CSV table of C-alpha atoms and ligand atoms in Angstrom, one decimal:
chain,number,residue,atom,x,y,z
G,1,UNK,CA,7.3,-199.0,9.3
G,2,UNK,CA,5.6,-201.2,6.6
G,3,UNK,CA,6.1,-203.0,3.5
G,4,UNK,CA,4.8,-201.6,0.2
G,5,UNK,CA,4.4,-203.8,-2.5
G,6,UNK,CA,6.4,-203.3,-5.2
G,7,UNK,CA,4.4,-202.4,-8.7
G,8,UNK,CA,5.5,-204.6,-11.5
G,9,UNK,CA,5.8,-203.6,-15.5
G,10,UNK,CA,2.9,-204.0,-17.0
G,11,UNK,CA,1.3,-201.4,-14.3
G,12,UNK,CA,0.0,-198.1,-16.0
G,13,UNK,CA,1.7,-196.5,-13.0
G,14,UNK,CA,4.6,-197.0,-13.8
G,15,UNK,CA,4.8,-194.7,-16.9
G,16,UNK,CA,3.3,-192.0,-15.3
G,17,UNK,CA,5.1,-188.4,-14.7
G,18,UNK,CA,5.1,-188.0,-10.7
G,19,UNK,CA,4.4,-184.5,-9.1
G,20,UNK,CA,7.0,-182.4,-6.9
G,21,UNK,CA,6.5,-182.9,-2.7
G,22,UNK,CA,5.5,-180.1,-1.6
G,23,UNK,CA,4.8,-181.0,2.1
G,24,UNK,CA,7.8,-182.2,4.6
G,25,UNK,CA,5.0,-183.8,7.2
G,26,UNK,CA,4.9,-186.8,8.8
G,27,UNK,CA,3.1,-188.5,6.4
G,28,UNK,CA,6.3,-188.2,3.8
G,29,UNK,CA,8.4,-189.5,6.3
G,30,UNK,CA,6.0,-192.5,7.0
G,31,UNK,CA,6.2,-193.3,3.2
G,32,UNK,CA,10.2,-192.6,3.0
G,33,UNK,CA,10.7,-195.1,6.2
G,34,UNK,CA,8.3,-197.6,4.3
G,35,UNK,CA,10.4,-197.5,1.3
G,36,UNK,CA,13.6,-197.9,3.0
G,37,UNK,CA,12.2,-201.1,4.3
G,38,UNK,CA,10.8,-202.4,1.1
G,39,UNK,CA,13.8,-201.4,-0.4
G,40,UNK,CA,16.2,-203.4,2.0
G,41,UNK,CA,13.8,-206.7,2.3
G,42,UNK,CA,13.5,-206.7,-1.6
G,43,UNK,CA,17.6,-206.9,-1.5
G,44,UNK,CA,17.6,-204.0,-4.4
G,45,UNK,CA,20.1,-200.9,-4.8
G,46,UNK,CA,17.2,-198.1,-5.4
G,47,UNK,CA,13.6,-197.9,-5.5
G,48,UNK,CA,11.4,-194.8,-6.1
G,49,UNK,CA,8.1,-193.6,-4.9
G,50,UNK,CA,5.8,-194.6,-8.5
G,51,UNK,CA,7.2,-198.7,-7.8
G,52,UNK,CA,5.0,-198.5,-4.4
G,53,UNK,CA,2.1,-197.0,-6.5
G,54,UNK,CA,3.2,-193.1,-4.9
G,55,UNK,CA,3.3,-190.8,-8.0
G,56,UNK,CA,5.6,-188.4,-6.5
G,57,UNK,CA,9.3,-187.2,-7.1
G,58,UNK,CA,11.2,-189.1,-4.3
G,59,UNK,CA,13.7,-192.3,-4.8
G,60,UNK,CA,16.2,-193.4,-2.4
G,61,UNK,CA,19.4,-195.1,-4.0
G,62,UNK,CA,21.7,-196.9,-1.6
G,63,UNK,CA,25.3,-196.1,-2.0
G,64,UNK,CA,28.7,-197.7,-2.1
G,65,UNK,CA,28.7,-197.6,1.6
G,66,UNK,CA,25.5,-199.0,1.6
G,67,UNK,CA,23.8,-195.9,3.1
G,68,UNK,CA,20.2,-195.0,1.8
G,69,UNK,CA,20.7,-191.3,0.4
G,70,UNK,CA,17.0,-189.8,0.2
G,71,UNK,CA,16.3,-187.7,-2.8
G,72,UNK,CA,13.2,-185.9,-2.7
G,73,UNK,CA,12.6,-183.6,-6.2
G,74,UNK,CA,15.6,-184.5,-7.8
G,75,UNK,CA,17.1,-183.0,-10.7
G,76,UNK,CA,20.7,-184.4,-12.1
G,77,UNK,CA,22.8,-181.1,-12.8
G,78,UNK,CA,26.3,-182.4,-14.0
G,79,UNK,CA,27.6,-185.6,-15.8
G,80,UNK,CA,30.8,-187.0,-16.8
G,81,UNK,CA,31.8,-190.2,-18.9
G,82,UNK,CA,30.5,-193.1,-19.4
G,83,UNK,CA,29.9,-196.7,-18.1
G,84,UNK,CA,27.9,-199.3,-20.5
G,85,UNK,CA,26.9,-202.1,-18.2
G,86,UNK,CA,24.1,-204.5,-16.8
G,87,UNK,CA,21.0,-203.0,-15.2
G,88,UNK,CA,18.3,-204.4,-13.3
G,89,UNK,CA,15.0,-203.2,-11.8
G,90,UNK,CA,12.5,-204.9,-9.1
G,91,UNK,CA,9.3,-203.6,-10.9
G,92,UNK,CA,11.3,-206.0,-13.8
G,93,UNK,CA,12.4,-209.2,-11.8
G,94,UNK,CA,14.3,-211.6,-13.6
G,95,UNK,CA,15.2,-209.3,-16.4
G,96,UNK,CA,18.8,-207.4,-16.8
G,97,UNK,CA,20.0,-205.5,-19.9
G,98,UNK,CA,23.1,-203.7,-20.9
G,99,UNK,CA,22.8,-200.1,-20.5
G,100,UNK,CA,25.1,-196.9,-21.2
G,101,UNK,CA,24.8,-194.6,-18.3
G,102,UNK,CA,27.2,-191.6,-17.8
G,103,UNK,CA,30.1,-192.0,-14.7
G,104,UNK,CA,29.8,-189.7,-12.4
G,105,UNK,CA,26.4,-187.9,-11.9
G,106,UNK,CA,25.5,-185.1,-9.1
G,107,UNK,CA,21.8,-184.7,-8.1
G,108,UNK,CA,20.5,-181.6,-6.3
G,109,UNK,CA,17.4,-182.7,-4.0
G,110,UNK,CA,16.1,-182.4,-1.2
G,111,UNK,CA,16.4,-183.7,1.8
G,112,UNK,CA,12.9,-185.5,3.9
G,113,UNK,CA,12.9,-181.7,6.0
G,114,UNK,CA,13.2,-179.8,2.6
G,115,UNK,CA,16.7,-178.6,3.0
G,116,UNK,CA,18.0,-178.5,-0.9
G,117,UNK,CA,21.5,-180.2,-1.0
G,118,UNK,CA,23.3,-182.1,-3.8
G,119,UNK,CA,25.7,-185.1,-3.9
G,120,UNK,CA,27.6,-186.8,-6.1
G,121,UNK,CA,28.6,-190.5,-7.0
G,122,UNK,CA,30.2,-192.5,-9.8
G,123,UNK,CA,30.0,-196.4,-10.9
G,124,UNK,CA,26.7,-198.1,-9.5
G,125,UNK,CA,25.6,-195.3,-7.5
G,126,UNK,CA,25.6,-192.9,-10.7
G,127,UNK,CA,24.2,-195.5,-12.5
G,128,UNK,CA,21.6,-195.9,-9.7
G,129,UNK,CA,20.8,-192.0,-9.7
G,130,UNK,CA,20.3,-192.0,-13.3
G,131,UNK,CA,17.9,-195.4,-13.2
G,132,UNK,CA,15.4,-194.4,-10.4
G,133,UNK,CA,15.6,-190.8,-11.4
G,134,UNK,CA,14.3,-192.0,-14.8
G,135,UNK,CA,11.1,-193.6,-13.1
G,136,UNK,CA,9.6,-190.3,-12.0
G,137,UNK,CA,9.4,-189.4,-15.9
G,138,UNK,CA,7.9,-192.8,-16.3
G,139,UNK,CA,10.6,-194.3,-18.0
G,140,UNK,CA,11.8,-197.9,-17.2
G,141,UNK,CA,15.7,-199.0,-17.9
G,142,UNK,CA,14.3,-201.5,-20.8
G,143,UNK,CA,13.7,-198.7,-23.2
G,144,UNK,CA,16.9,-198.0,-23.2
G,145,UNK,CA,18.8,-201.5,-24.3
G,146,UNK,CA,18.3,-203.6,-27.4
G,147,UNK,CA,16.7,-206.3,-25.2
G,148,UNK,CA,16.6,-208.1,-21.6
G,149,UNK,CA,18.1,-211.4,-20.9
G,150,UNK,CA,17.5,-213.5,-17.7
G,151,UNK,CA,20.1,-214.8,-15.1
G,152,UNK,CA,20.4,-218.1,-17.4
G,153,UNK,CA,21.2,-216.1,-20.7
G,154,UNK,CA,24.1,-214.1,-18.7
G,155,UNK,CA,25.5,-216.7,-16.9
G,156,UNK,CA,25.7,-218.6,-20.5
G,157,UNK,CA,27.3,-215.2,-21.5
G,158,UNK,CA,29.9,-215.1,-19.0
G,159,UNK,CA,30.9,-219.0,-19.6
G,160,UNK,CA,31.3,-218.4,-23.1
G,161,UNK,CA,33.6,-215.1,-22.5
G,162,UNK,CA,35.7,-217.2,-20.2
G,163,UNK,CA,36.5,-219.8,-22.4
G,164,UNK,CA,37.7,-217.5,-25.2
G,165,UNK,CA,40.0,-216.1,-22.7
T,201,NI,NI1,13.8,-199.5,-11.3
């Protein structure tokens, strides 16, 4: 396994559509395992193929149980509710903003060996689904909020919202 480097905003890449896998070969695998790892040494919740410069439809989201669920063409299928919260990305570091997201989301993929399955998650992990999915349009999670603020501005946030309490 290998480190990728994570592509920040700015990148043309990043707005790009990515194309379908079509092969299940060693060299997908190779590129899943690579993520994982650059995933877990960046410390983030998701990362898909386009933030390592790979303009093809896989992300892996790490779940509640902090398991790495592989999604490899995935299309979201079913929504329910609604969360409006903070949302980050490591292709935006040091930026968060609030975003509406729905609940609970189910994604059909599939799996590193083609196999279609689908799964379904609510709270962060929907929100995760919905956020890396987005990249393989080219779409990053600061389109959709009024504007970013750093670590600073929310911490201020939160002190101030404590003290009217
Ligand atoms: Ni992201």
């Amino acid at each position: 396994m290998a480190l990728r480097e994570i592509i920040k905003k700015g990148d043309e890449v990043l707005g790009k559509k990515c194309h379908p896998v079509t092969k299940f070969d060693a060299k997908l695998h190779r590129l899943l395992d690579d993520m994982a790892e650059t995933l877990r040494q960046a410390d983030g919740v998701g990362l898909a193929a386009p933030q390592v410069g790979i303009l093809r439809q896989i992300v892996l989201v790490i779940n509640k149980q902090d398991q790495i669920i592989e999604l490899i063409n995935p299309e979201i299928i079913a929504t329910s509710g609604e969360q409006y919260g903070l949302e980050g990305c490591l292709s935006v570091p040091g930026r968060y903003g609030f975003v509406k997201r729905p609940m609970v989301v189910r994604v059909r993929a599939q799996d590193r060996f083609g196999n279609t399955f689908e799964v379904e998650d609510d709270e962060i992990t929907a929100r995760c689904f919905c956020h890396e999915i987005d990249h393989l349009s080219g779409h990053l999670f600061d389109e959709l909020c009024d504007r970013t603020y750093t670590v600073e501005e929310i911490d201020e946030m939160e002190r101030q919202a404590g003290e009217k309490e």
